[in-house]
Each structure stands twice: as C-alpha cells, then as structure tokens.
Short mmCIF file of C-alpha atoms and ligand atoms in Angstrom, two decimals:
data_model
loop_
_atom_site.label_atom_id
_atom_site.label_comp_id
_atom_site.label_asym_id
_atom_site.label_seq_id
_atom_site.Cartn_x
_atom_site.Cartn_y
_atom_site.Cartn_z
CA MET A 1 0.11 -0.05 -0.02
CA SER A 2 1.40 3.49 -0.92
CA SER A 3 2.14 5.87 1.89
CA SER A 4 -0.42 8.45 0.40
CA SER A 5 -3.40 6.00 0.95
CA SER A 6 -2.35 4.28 4.16
CA HIS A 7 -4.50 6.50 6.23
CA ARG A 8 -7.66 5.33 4.50
CA ALA A 9 -9.80 2.58 5.76
CA PRO A 10 -9.89 -0.52 3.56
CA ALA A 11 -13.00 -0.16 1.16
CA PRO A 12 -15.66 -2.72 2.07
CA ARG A 13 -16.16 -5.38 -0.59
CA PRO A 14 -19.19 -5.22 -2.67
CA ASP A 15 -22.06 -7.06 -1.35
CA PRO A 16 -23.67 -9.10 -4.16
CA ALA A 17 -27.07 -8.75 -2.44
CA ARG A 18 -26.87 -4.99 -2.33
CA ARG A 19 -25.65 -3.68 -5.70
CA SER A 20 -25.12 0.06 -6.08
CA TRP A 21 -27.04 1.98 -8.64
CA ALA A 22 -26.49 5.25 -10.20
CA GLU A 23 -28.61 8.02 -11.79
CA PRO A 24 -30.39 6.87 -15.05
CA PHE A 25 -28.80 9.72 -17.22
CA ARG A 26 -25.29 10.87 -18.15
CA ILE A 27 -24.45 14.78 -18.30
CA LYS A 28 -24.39 16.59 -21.78
CA VAL A 29 -24.29 20.05 -20.81
CA VAL A 30 -22.52 21.64 -17.83
CA GLU A 31 -23.08 25.17 -16.13
CA PRO A 32 -20.10 26.52 -14.12
CA VAL A 33 -20.67 27.69 -10.52
CA ARG A 34 -18.64 30.05 -8.58
CA LEU A 35 -16.74 29.53 -5.43
CA THR A 36 -16.70 32.55 -3.08
CA THR A 37 -14.55 33.63 -0.18
CA PRO A 38 -15.79 34.05 3.34
CA GLU A 39 -15.45 37.97 2.95
CA GLN A 40 -17.49 37.90 -0.14
CA ARG A 41 -20.22 35.88 1.47
CA GLU A 42 -20.11 38.09 4.34
CA ARG A 43 -20.88 41.17 2.36
CA ALA A 44 -23.45 39.31 0.12
CA ILE A 45 -25.65 38.06 3.08
CA ARG A 46 -25.49 41.49 4.83
CA GLU A 47 -26.49 43.18 1.51
CA ALA A 48 -29.35 40.58 1.21
CA GLY A 49 -30.68 41.35 4.67
CA TYR A 50 -29.97 37.96 5.86
CA ASN A 51 -32.58 36.58 3.52
CA THR A 52 -31.44 33.91 1.20
CA PHE A 53 -34.21 35.04 -1.38
CA LEU A 54 -32.36 38.24 -1.78
CA LEU A 55 -28.88 36.90 -2.67
CA LYS A 56 -27.74 37.07 -6.22
CA SER A 57 -27.46 33.72 -7.76
CA GLU A 58 -23.96 34.20 -8.76
CA ASP A 59 -22.91 34.56 -5.35
CA VAL A 60 -24.16 31.15 -4.49
CA TYR A 61 -22.08 27.71 -4.83
CA ILE A 62 -24.72 25.17 -4.29
CA ASP A 63 -28.31 26.45 -4.59
CA LEU A 64 -30.53 24.34 -2.59
CA LEU A 65 -33.19 27.41 -2.21
CA THR A 66 -35.84 25.59 -4.04
CA ASP A 67 -36.81 22.49 -6.31
CA SER A 68 -38.98 24.75 -8.10
CA GLY A 69 -38.23 25.64 -11.57
CA THR A 70 -34.53 24.49 -11.14
CA SER A 71 -34.59 21.05 -12.62
CA ALA A 72 -32.16 20.07 -15.53
CA MET A 73 -34.33 19.29 -18.57
CA SER A 74 -33.59 16.22 -20.70
CA ASP A 75 -32.39 16.25 -24.43
CA TRP A 76 -35.99 15.09 -25.22
CA GLN A 77 -37.37 18.06 -23.53
CA TRP A 78 -35.05 20.54 -25.17
CA ALA A 79 -35.76 19.17 -28.47
CA GLY A 80 -39.46 19.57 -27.83
CA MET A 81 -38.68 23.34 -27.24
CA MET A 82 -37.69 23.62 -30.81
CA LEU A 83 -41.16 22.46 -31.85
CA GLY A 84 -42.91 25.10 -30.08
CA ASP A 85 -46.02 26.24 -31.95
CA GLU A 86 -46.43 29.86 -31.04
CA ALA A 87 -49.66 30.47 -32.45
CA TYR A 88 -51.76 32.65 -30.15
CA ALA A 89 -54.71 30.22 -30.17
CA GLY A 90 -54.86 26.42 -30.55
CA SER A 91 -51.11 25.71 -30.36
CA ARG A 92 -50.32 21.93 -30.98
CA ASN A 93 -48.33 21.95 -27.74
CA PHE A 94 -51.40 22.65 -25.71
CA TYR A 95 -53.26 19.50 -27.18
CA HIS A 96 -50.18 17.47 -26.49
CA LEU A 97 -50.05 18.71 -22.99
CA GLU A 98 -53.68 18.07 -22.56
CA GLU A 99 -53.18 14.50 -23.85
CA MET A 100 -50.36 13.87 -21.33
CA MET A 101 -52.32 15.36 -18.48
CA GLN A 102 -55.23 13.19 -19.45
CA LYS A 103 -53.03 10.00 -19.72
CA TYR A 104 -51.07 10.37 -16.56
CA TYR A 105 -53.37 12.44 -14.26
CA GLY A 106 -56.63 11.20 -15.62
CA TYR A 107 -58.71 14.45 -15.39
CA ARG A 108 -60.97 15.53 -18.22
CA TYR A 109 -60.28 19.22 -18.59
CA LEU A 110 -57.22 21.25 -18.55
CA VAL A 111 -56.52 25.05 -18.05
CA PRO A 112 -53.00 25.91 -18.54
CA THR A 113 -51.37 28.64 -16.22
CA HIS A 114 -48.00 30.27 -15.96
CA GLN A 115 -47.21 28.29 -12.67
CA GLY A 116 -48.92 26.73 -9.59
CA ARG A 117 -50.20 29.95 -7.95
CA GLY A 118 -51.82 31.01 -11.21
CA ALA A 119 -53.85 27.79 -10.95
CA GLU A 120 -54.53 28.45 -7.37
CA ASN A 121 -55.87 31.91 -7.97
CA ILE A 122 -58.38 30.67 -10.49
CA LEU A 123 -59.47 27.67 -8.52
CA SER A 124 -60.06 29.82 -5.40
CA ARG A 125 -61.97 32.27 -7.34
CA VAL A 126 -64.14 29.60 -9.02
CA LEU A 127 -64.98 27.58 -5.90
CA ILE A 128 -64.59 29.77 -2.73
CA LYS A 129 -67.19 32.26 -1.41
CA PRO A 130 -66.55 34.71 1.32
CA GLY A 131 -66.94 32.99 4.64
CA ASP A 132 -66.06 29.53 3.45
CA VAL A 133 -63.63 27.39 5.13
CA ILE A 134 -61.14 25.27 3.28
CA PRO A 135 -59.60 22.22 5.16
CA GLY A 136 -56.17 21.00 4.06
CA ASN A 137 -53.21 18.77 5.10
CA MET A 138 -51.17 21.81 6.36
CA TYR A 139 -51.13 25.06 4.63
CA PHE A 140 -48.93 25.96 1.65
CA THR A 141 -47.84 29.77 1.55
CA THR A 142 -49.37 30.80 -1.89
CA THR A 143 -52.22 28.23 -1.67
CA ARG A 144 -53.47 29.61 1.76
CA LEU A 145 -53.09 33.23 0.44
CA HIS A 146 -55.19 32.69 -2.65
CA GLN A 147 -57.87 30.91 -0.34
CA GLU A 148 -57.84 34.02 1.77
CA LEU A 149 -57.94 36.62 -1.02
CA ALA A 150 -61.13 34.87 -2.25
CA GLY A 151 -62.79 35.27 1.15
CA GLY A 152 -61.99 31.89 2.54
CA THR A 153 -60.19 30.48 5.76
CA PHE A 154 -57.83 27.81 5.69
CA ALA A 155 -58.15 25.23 8.33
CA ASP A 156 -55.33 22.56 9.07
CA VAL A 157 -56.61 18.97 9.48
CA ILE A 158 -53.33 17.22 9.04
CA ILE A 159 -52.49 14.60 11.65
CA ASP A 160 -50.55 15.90 14.84
CA GLU A 161 -47.50 13.82 13.92
CA ALA A 162 -46.91 16.21 10.96
CA HIS A 163 -45.96 19.07 13.55
CA ASP A 164 -43.59 16.78 15.33
CA PRO A 165 -40.10 16.75 13.51
CA ALA A 166 -39.06 13.51 15.26
CA SER A 167 -42.20 11.38 14.64
CA LEU A 168 -41.27 8.41 12.37
CA HIS A 169 -44.94 8.10 11.12
CA PRO A 170 -44.62 6.86 7.56
CA PHE A 171 -47.42 8.95 6.09
CA LYS A 172 -47.08 12.30 7.88
CA GLY A 173 -49.06 13.98 5.23
CA ASN A 174 -52.25 12.07 6.33
CA VAL A 175 -55.59 13.92 7.25
CA ASP A 176 -56.90 13.38 10.69
CA LEU A 177 -60.26 12.37 9.78
CA ASN A 178 -61.66 13.28 13.23
CA LYS A 179 -60.53 16.96 12.81
CA LEU A 180 -62.05 16.96 9.21
CA GLU A 181 -65.43 15.56 10.63
CA ASP A 182 -65.36 18.06 13.52
CA LEU A 183 -64.88 21.02 11.11
CA MET A 184 -67.68 19.76 8.78
CA GLN A 185 -70.06 19.56 11.77
CA ARG A 186 -69.00 22.96 13.15
CA HIS A 187 -69.24 24.78 9.83
CA GLY A 188 -71.72 22.69 7.81
CA ALA A 189 -70.87 21.08 4.55
CA ALA A 190 -72.26 24.01 2.63
CA ARG A 191 -69.49 26.20 4.00
CA ILE A 192 -66.74 23.83 2.71
CA PRO A 193 -66.41 24.16 -0.98
CA TYR A 194 -63.44 21.43 -1.15
CA VAL A 195 -60.70 19.83 0.70
CA SER A 196 -57.22 20.66 -0.34
CA ILE A 197 -54.86 17.78 -0.36
CA ALA A 198 -51.24 18.15 -1.15
CA GLY A 199 -48.97 15.27 -1.99
CA THR A 200 -46.21 15.39 -0.62
CA VAL A 201 -46.75 18.07 2.03
CA ASN A 202 -44.06 20.71 1.48
CA MET A 203 -44.31 22.69 4.89
CA ALA A 204 -44.22 19.40 6.78
CA GLY A 205 -40.94 18.34 5.35
CA GLY A 206 -41.90 16.65 2.00
CA GLN A 207 -43.99 14.10 3.89
CA PRO A 208 -46.60 11.89 1.90
CA ILE A 209 -50.14 11.03 2.23
CA SER A 210 -51.21 7.28 1.99
CA LEU A 211 -53.76 6.19 -0.61
CA GLU A 212 -55.74 4.48 2.32
CA ASN A 213 -56.15 7.82 3.89
CA LEU A 214 -56.80 9.74 0.73
CA ARG A 215 -59.74 7.07 -0.04
CA GLN A 216 -61.09 7.69 3.50
CA VAL A 217 -61.05 11.58 3.07
CA ARG A 218 -62.79 10.91 -0.42
CA ALA A 219 -65.45 8.54 1.30
CA LEU A 220 -66.11 11.11 4.22
CA THR A 221 -66.39 14.13 2.03
CA ALA A 222 -68.30 12.47 -0.88
CA ARG A 223 -71.21 11.87 1.41
CA HIS A 224 -71.65 15.55 1.84
CA GLY A 225 -70.98 16.64 -1.70
CA ILE A 226 -67.55 18.22 -0.70
CA LYS A 227 -65.00 18.16 -3.59
CA VAL A 228 -61.42 16.90 -3.02
CA ILE A 229 -58.82 19.03 -4.93
CA LEU A 230 -55.16 17.74 -5.14
CA ASP A 231 -52.25 20.07 -5.00
CA ALA A 232 -50.43 17.72 -7.51
CA THR A 233 -47.06 19.68 -7.44
CA ARG A 234 -45.22 16.82 -5.97
CA LEU A 235 -47.78 13.89 -6.52
CA ALA A 236 -45.25 11.59 -8.31
CA GLU A 237 -42.92 11.78 -5.43
CA ASN A 238 -45.76 10.91 -3.07
CA ALA A 239 -46.49 7.97 -5.21
CA TYR A 240 -42.97 6.77 -4.81
CA PHE A 241 -43.48 6.69 -0.94
CA ILE A 242 -46.75 4.73 -1.50
CA GLN A 243 -44.86 2.21 -3.54
CA GLN A 244 -42.12 1.73 -0.95
CA ARG A 245 -44.17 2.05 2.13
CA GLU A 246 -47.78 1.31 1.75
CA PRO A 247 -48.76 -2.49 1.97
CA GLY A 248 -50.04 -3.67 -1.62
CA TYR A 249 -48.31 -1.18 -3.72
CA ALA A 250 -44.73 -2.44 -4.02
CA ALA A 251 -45.35 -4.09 -7.36
CA ARG A 252 -47.25 -0.98 -8.98
CA SER A 253 -45.75 1.63 -10.86
CA ILE A 254 -45.44 5.33 -10.12
CA ALA A 255 -47.68 6.00 -12.98
CA GLU A 256 -50.43 3.67 -11.72
CA ILE A 257 -50.25 5.10 -8.33
CA VAL A 258 -50.59 8.69 -9.55
CA ARG A 259 -53.68 7.85 -11.57
CA GLU A 260 -55.23 6.04 -8.56
CA MET A 261 -54.71 9.07 -6.38
CA CYS A 262 -56.18 11.39 -8.88
CA ALA A 263 -59.21 8.99 -9.25
CA GLN A 264 -60.02 9.97 -5.61
CA SER A 265 -60.28 13.59 -6.43
CA ASP A 266 -62.22 15.98 -8.56
CA GLY A 267 -59.30 18.03 -9.89
CA CYS A 268 -55.92 19.45 -9.26
CA THR A 269 -53.79 22.44 -9.28
CA MET A 270 -50.24 21.89 -10.40
CA SER A 271 -46.87 23.72 -10.31
CA ALA A 272 -45.17 21.86 -13.10
CA LYS A 273 -41.85 23.52 -11.96
CA LYS A 274 -41.48 20.62 -9.56
CA ASP A 275 -42.40 17.12 -10.62
CA SER A 276 -42.75 17.94 -14.35
CA LEU A 277 -39.02 18.85 -14.63
CA VAL A 278 -39.39 22.14 -16.16
CA ASN A 279 -38.26 25.84 -15.43
CA ILE A 280 -41.74 27.34 -15.74
CA GLY A 281 -45.31 26.23 -16.13
CA GLY A 282 -48.45 24.79 -14.31
CA PHE A 283 -52.07 24.08 -14.91
CA LEU A 284 -55.46 23.47 -13.34
CA ALA A 285 -57.21 20.26 -14.19
CA VAL A 286 -60.92 19.37 -13.29
CA ASN A 287 -63.61 16.77 -14.10
CA ASP A 288 -66.78 19.07 -13.83
CA TRP A 289 -67.83 20.87 -16.84
CA GLU A 290 -69.10 23.93 -14.83
CA VAL A 291 -65.99 24.53 -12.98
CA PHE A 292 -63.95 24.13 -16.13
CA GLU A 293 -66.12 26.51 -18.04
CA GLU A 294 -65.80 29.15 -15.42
CA ALA A 295 -61.95 28.59 -14.94
CA ARG A 296 -61.36 28.57 -18.61
CA ASN A 297 -63.15 32.05 -18.85
CA LEU A 298 -61.17 33.51 -15.80
CA VAL A 299 -57.93 32.22 -17.24
CA VAL A 300 -58.17 34.86 -19.99
CA VAL A 301 -58.39 37.59 -17.47
CA TYR A 302 -55.33 36.61 -15.39
CA GLU A 303 -53.15 34.46 -17.40
CA GLY A 304 -53.76 34.23 -21.08
CA LEU A 305 -55.91 32.41 -23.67
CA HIS A 306 -57.24 29.15 -22.53
CA THR A 307 -54.85 27.25 -24.91
CA TYR A 308 -51.53 28.89 -23.44
CA GLY A 309 -52.38 30.17 -19.99
CA GLY A 310 -49.13 32.34 -19.66
CA MET A 311 -46.89 29.70 -21.17
CA ALA A 312 -45.20 29.82 -24.58
CA GLY A 313 -45.91 26.89 -26.91
CA ARG A 314 -42.44 25.51 -26.28
CA ASP A 315 -42.96 25.69 -22.55
CA MET A 316 -46.10 23.66 -22.90
CA GLU A 317 -44.11 21.12 -24.85
CA ALA A 318 -41.39 20.83 -22.16
CA VAL A 319 -44.32 20.34 -19.42
CA ALA A 320 -45.91 17.67 -21.70
CA ARG A 321 -42.65 15.74 -22.05
CA GLY A 322 -41.48 16.16 -18.51
CA ILE A 323 -44.77 14.68 -17.22
CA ALA A 324 -43.96 11.48 -19.01
CA GLU A 325 -40.30 11.57 -17.63
CA SER A 326 -41.60 12.37 -14.01
CA MET A 327 -43.49 9.07 -13.87
CA GLN A 328 -40.63 6.75 -14.64
CA ASP A 329 -39.68 4.65 -11.92
CA ASP A 330 -36.01 4.63 -12.31
CA HIS A 331 -36.01 8.51 -12.52
CA MET A 332 -38.03 8.79 -9.15
CA ARG A 333 -35.76 6.25 -7.36
CA ALA A 334 -32.81 8.36 -8.29
CA ARG A 335 -34.50 11.65 -7.34
CA VAL A 336 -35.62 10.64 -4.12
CA GLY A 337 -32.67 8.48 -3.57
CA GLN A 338 -30.37 11.56 -3.70
CA VAL A 339 -32.43 13.29 -0.98
CA LEU A 340 -32.26 10.16 1.10
CA TYR A 341 -28.48 10.02 0.69
CA LEU A 342 -28.02 13.60 1.98
CA GLY A 343 -30.40 13.05 4.90
CA ASN A 344 -28.88 9.94 5.91
CA ARG A 345 -25.40 11.37 6.11
CA LEU A 346 -26.70 14.11 8.46
CA LEU A 347 -28.66 11.57 10.61
CA ALA A 348 -25.38 9.48 10.89
CA TRP A 349 -23.81 12.56 12.58
CA GLY A 350 -26.68 13.10 14.80
CA ILE A 351 -27.85 16.29 13.29
CA PRO A 352 -31.45 17.02 14.04
CA ILE A 353 -33.57 16.76 10.75
CA VAL A 354 -37.28 16.11 9.96
CA GLN A 355 -38.01 12.30 9.83
CA PRO A 356 -38.62 10.38 7.99
CA ILE A 357 -36.65 12.05 5.23
CA GLY A 358 -38.80 13.84 2.67
CA GLY A 359 -39.32 13.66 -1.07
CA HIS A 360 -37.74 16.98 -2.23
CA GLY A 361 -35.36 18.00 0.49
CA VAL A 362 -33.75 17.54 3.95
CA PHE A 363 -35.31 19.76 6.49
CA LEU A 364 -33.09 20.75 9.34
CA ASP A 365 -34.72 21.19 12.63
CA ALA A 366 -33.66 24.70 13.75
CA ARG A 367 -35.24 24.82 16.94
CA ALA A 368 -33.31 21.54 18.03
CA LEU A 369 -30.25 22.84 16.40
CA LEU A 370 -30.26 26.32 17.86
CA PRO A 371 -31.90 26.05 21.22
CA HIS A 372 -30.30 29.27 22.33
CA LEU A 373 -32.41 31.29 20.06
CA PRO A 374 -35.98 31.97 20.99
CA GLN A 375 -38.62 31.97 17.95
CA GLU A 376 -38.92 35.74 18.00
CA GLN A 377 -35.29 35.85 16.74
CA TYR A 378 -36.09 33.55 13.73
CA PRO A 379 -33.78 30.55 14.27
CA ALA A 380 -34.45 28.90 11.00
CA GLN A 381 -33.67 32.23 9.18
CA ALA A 382 -30.50 32.65 11.05
CA LEU A 383 -29.43 29.16 10.42
CA ALA A 384 -29.97 29.52 6.73
CA ALA A 385 -27.83 32.69 6.90
CA ALA A 386 -25.18 30.76 8.76
CA LEU A 387 -24.89 27.97 6.32
CA TYR A 388 -24.46 30.38 3.57
CA LEU A 389 -21.68 32.15 5.27
CA ASP A 390 -20.09 28.87 5.84
CA SER A 391 -20.03 27.45 2.36
CA GLY A 392 -22.06 29.46 -0.10
CA VAL A 393 -24.90 26.70 0.12
CA ARG A 394 -28.08 28.48 -0.18
CA ALA A 395 -31.04 27.03 1.70
CA MET A 396 -34.57 28.38 2.65
CA GLU A 397 -36.44 29.28 5.86
CA ARG A 398 -39.59 27.30 6.51
CA GLY A 399 -40.62 28.52 9.96
CA ALA A 400 -42.13 31.72 11.57
CA VAL A 401 -41.12 34.08 8.74
CA SER A 402 -42.87 31.80 6.29
CA ALA A 403 -45.81 31.42 8.44
CA GLY A 404 -46.48 35.14 8.42
CA ARG A 405 -49.38 36.77 10.38
CA ASN A 406 -53.01 35.87 11.32
CA LYS A 407 -55.09 37.88 8.81
CA GLU A 408 -57.72 38.84 11.41
CA THR A 409 -55.45 39.59 14.53
CA GLY A 410 -52.31 40.72 12.85
CA GLU A 411 -50.44 38.40 15.37
CA GLU A 412 -47.29 36.51 14.11
CA TYR A 413 -48.01 32.74 13.68
CA ARG A 414 -45.76 30.63 16.01
CA PRO A 415 -45.51 27.39 14.08
CA LYS A 416 -44.22 24.23 15.77
CA LEU A 417 -41.93 23.53 12.73
CA GLU A 418 -38.99 26.00 12.72
CA LEU A 419 -37.13 24.45 9.55
CA VAL A 420 -34.42 25.13 7.12
CA ARG A 421 -35.00 23.39 3.86
CA LEU A 422 -32.26 21.91 1.73
CA THR A 423 -34.36 21.52 -1.28
CA ILE A 424 -32.61 19.30 -4.00
CA PRO A 425 -33.23 20.31 -7.66
CA ARG A 426 -33.95 17.43 -10.00
CA ARG A 427 -31.03 16.05 -12.09
CA VAL A 428 -28.78 19.01 -11.30
CA TYR A 429 -26.23 18.14 -8.62
CA THR A 430 -24.15 15.13 -8.07
CA GLN A 431 -23.20 13.09 -4.89
CA ALA A 432 -20.03 15.11 -4.32
CA HIS A 433 -22.31 18.21 -4.16
CA MET A 434 -24.22 16.37 -1.33
CA ASP A 435 -21.11 15.65 0.32
CA VAL A 436 -20.14 19.34 0.47
CA VAL A 437 -23.45 20.23 1.67
CA ALA A 438 -23.42 17.65 4.47
CA GLU A 439 -19.99 18.59 5.78
CA SER A 440 -21.00 22.30 5.78
CA VAL A 441 -24.16 21.56 7.99
CA TYR A 442 -21.84 19.46 10.23
CA LEU A 443 -19.40 22.38 10.67
CA VAL A 444 -22.12 24.90 11.34
CA HIS A 445 -23.74 22.48 13.69
CA GLU A 446 -20.14 22.12 15.56
CA ARG A 447 -20.28 25.82 16.43
CA ARG A 448 -24.04 26.33 16.55
CA GLU A 449 -23.65 28.52 19.83
CA GLN A 450 -22.09 31.20 17.90
CA VAL A 451 -24.92 31.66 15.30
CA PRO A 452 -26.52 34.95 16.09
CA GLY A 453 -30.38 35.47 16.35
CA LEU A 454 -32.02 38.03 13.84
CA ARG A 455 -34.22 41.06 14.11
CA MET A 456 -36.77 41.82 11.23
CA VAL A 457 -36.14 45.30 9.85
CA TYR A 458 -38.49 45.17 6.81
CA GLU A 459 -41.75 43.34 6.56
CA PRO A 460 -43.73 43.28 3.23
CA LYS A 461 -47.54 42.72 3.50
CA TYR A 462 -47.89 39.70 1.38
CA LEU A 463 -45.71 36.45 1.61
CA ARG A 464 -43.28 38.25 3.53
CA PHE A 465 -40.62 35.68 3.44
CA PHE A 466 -39.74 36.44 0.03
CA GLN A 467 -38.64 39.97 0.62
CA ALA A 468 -38.34 40.54 4.37
CA ARG A 469 -34.96 42.01 5.75
CA PHE A 470 -33.01 41.19 8.74
CA GLU A 471 -30.14 42.35 11.05
CA ALA A 472 -27.90 40.19 13.14
CA ARG A 473 -28.46 40.65 16.80
N1 F0G B 501 -48.01 24.10 -4.02
C1 F0G B 501 -46.86 23.63 -3.55
C2 F0G B 501 -46.98 22.37 -2.59
C3 F0G B 501 -45.71 24.30 -3.66
O1 F0G B 501 -44.67 23.87 -3.11
C4 F0G B 501 -45.58 25.58 -4.49
C5 F0G B 501 -44.48 26.09 -4.84
C6 F0G B 501 -46.92 25.76 -5.11
C7 F0G B 501 -47.98 25.23 -4.76
C8 F0G B 501 -46.92 27.17 -6.00
O2 F0G B 501 -46.36 26.97 -7.08
O3 F0G B 501 -44.37 28.31 -7.27
O4 F0G B 501 -45.38 27.35 -9.31
O5 F0G B 501 -46.59 29.22 -8.21
N2 F0G B 501 -43.36 25.96 -4.02
C9 F0G B 501 -42.03 26.55 -4.39
C10 F0G B 501 -41.17 26.08 -3.18
C11 F0G B 501 -42.04 28.03 -4.29
O6 F0G B 501 -39.94 26.60 -3.19
O7 F0G B 501 -41.50 25.13 -2.51
P1 F0G B 501 -45.65 28.17 -8.06
#
C-alpha cells in the first residue's frame, strides 16, 4: 500500500445482495458555478438582509433554495422546445399537454397557467365564496393566500404527527379524519367547497399521504358533496413513497399510483416546476364541466388565452414531455434516492432533521439545532444565513417568517416547525455536491452556539418571507 493512501480505511467489498445503482442519465451540458471567499459571502448576506431569497444567484455555490423551476431538462425536452407552436390560439403543444395530463393524471379538462399559483388563484375564485372554510393537510404559503384573497379561511386538518419533526410516522401527510369531521359539523358542509390535499406536504418536510387515507377522505367528503382538490405539485414523489411504504403497492408503478390518487379527487392545481421537470409552467385540471367553464373563462383575465395560459408553446411542450419523464420509476428512485443520501449522512452525525426524510429536500430542525435562539429571533432564518456564510450553500427558511401573520388579529403565527429546507433540484447536482453540503451543515452544527439571532427590519405585506430583511443581533 502506498504511503499516501495508508490512512484510508480498507474499502468494504461489494455485497452481491446489495448492488449500487446510479442516476439513469449521463451529463451532456454543464453550467459552471462560482466558489466565493468568506469575505464575499459576509458582504453578500449582509446586503441581502440575511434573507437567502435576496442573494444574487452568482454569489451562490450550491443552490438548494428550492426544487421549483430549477430542474435540468432532458435532451428530449429540449428537442421539444424547438417544436414550440407559438400561435396565439390552438397551439399543437397545448393539445399534447392536454393529452399527457389526461393520460397520466386522468382528469377530463385542462386549464394551463404560468405556474402553480396561477392555478390556485383561478381555482379559489371559482370555488370559494366569502366565509367559506377550506380544510387542508397543512397550509402552503401561496395556496392559503389565494384562499384568503377569495374570502375563505384555511383550516389545518393534518395529523398531529406532522407537526413533530421527530415522529417517524410513514405518512405524516395524512389527514386526521376526526379533525375533518369536526370541522364539517362545526361549519356545515355548505361552507366547505372542497378539501385541499397536497402530496407530498411541503411545509411538513416533504411528507406523503397514503392512498388509504386519501380514500377515507374521499369517502367522508363525498357523502356531503364536498370536493377533493389535489395539489399535484409533487404527486409523483408522493407515489414513490406509497410504492415503497404502503402495503399492496410494491409492485405497482409510479404512474399507476398517481392515476389511482387522482381518481380519488375532482381536480388538481399543479406547479409543473417541480415534478414535471421544467423551469416554468403549471395547470389546473378538473372533471366538472361547470368548474372548467368558469375557470377557462377566468384564465383569459389573469393568465392568457385558454390554450396557453401564460406559457409559450415551447414551455407547454416541455411540460408535456416532463410529465412523462417524471413518472418513470428509475427517475424517481434516483431523485428521491439523492435526497435520502444527504439526509442519511446528516442523521449518521446526529444532526436534527425532520424524519422520515422527505421527498424533495432535507429539513433541518432549527429549534433543536439552535436551542439558544427563541422563535422571535427567527432561528431557521438565522441558520440558513449561517450555512450560506460557511460554504455558499443556499437554503430556505420554513418557519415563523414563512408562516406570516394571522389575517384577522395581525399576530405573528408561531408554527411548531421551525425548519431550514435543503431543497434538491432534480437531475442537477451530484453525490459530491451532497457531500459538500453535508460537511457544511456538520461544521455549522459544531459551532452552533455562535450563530446569532435575527431582528426583522423590513416586512412586506404579502408572503413576507420572499422580501423581508433582517439584521444580526
Ligand atoms: N403548491 C406547492 C406544494 C408548492 O410547493 C408550490 C411552490 C406551489 C403550490 C406554488 O407553485 O411556485 O409554481 O406558483 N413551491 C415553491 C417552493 C415556491 O419553493 O416550495 P408556483
């Protein structure tokens, strides 16, 4: 053995029963990223008001801000971009997108939108009347805001385990049927236009809902004529967890499970920027003609004509092709597998993260990691800033800053979950990038007592986490 390698532990022999696997693609185009110095990062985060949303992308080394619109498209998708039919009306790419949505999600009618919140706006305006209550398996920021802007109130009916970062429940996205039934009794079914069900649940840490639970929600609400609308943004990732964890689904494909989930619902809103592997796009899909008719009419007010909804023809083609790729079992194993790889490295070092590890990212438990910071000092925001300062890795706060204020009382929400999300873009980074990220989290954790709390010095009115500014205490 040469002296240079003598310090290394002998490599374990391959186990014939547990063969390694790698990503089901090879890399054809690369995009350079920039390494920065500690001084550059110090200046950049201060100029950004300690908000990672306000950093310039070129000051970021490994960008785990979001998995939204950050995927690498395939050569087949890029080829489709050249086939964009940019006619104002009736683009062939619209019909292809409609066909792929019907094939993979199974709904009858498609309304394209520029991204997920465009679909949420239209759906909320069509279905919600002032005074309505919309139960959901935890809130999502834009979804809840559009429900509120339409005069509705969101009500959280997720199981309690979802609010406990340490609970190992395999389906923390499940609805607590008792909470839902209570709500129906309290408000009356007429005040509940639909139940909003996300798969996977972003704010809970990318946690899935089981098909069994979704079926129960469907059975309970159908008796009272209440619709079920899915947030299908990460439904294919949810289907992977069902395949891996729910009895009876191990031999079923992701595509089959997605179809079965959609069959338990009346429609969906979709941010295609996640599962569907594109940089922009979304849609609303429904089965009811009346809902479709009104949505198709409203889309021309807010998004664009009903055969493009704010997307270029080429964008619709990329979404159509991305839908098909997102449902491939080997793609999904590699996608979620990379998230699990990063999460398991952190767990092995005893770093507190949300468990089980979610589908689109690893969520650091900032309350547990920075116990010296009270929630008024925004521990998750502070941790995201500290991580950037250490290595140029950009993460996102998902805690009190994201939760915002109660629209009636103006009080700040104090969510139980105070998380930093390391969100993994699809098909973009390698295992070596994940190692760099893991080591940076480890080193910040090593000197966690030195991470200062933050004070908010600027607070915008809507979705404040995007533009709020802070100072170190
Ligand atoms: N629903 C979920 C579950 C989401 O995660 C998002 C976006 C949306 C709806 C809205 O879609 O951005 O296309 O308008 N989530 C991004 C994120 C922003 O980083 O998690 P959009």
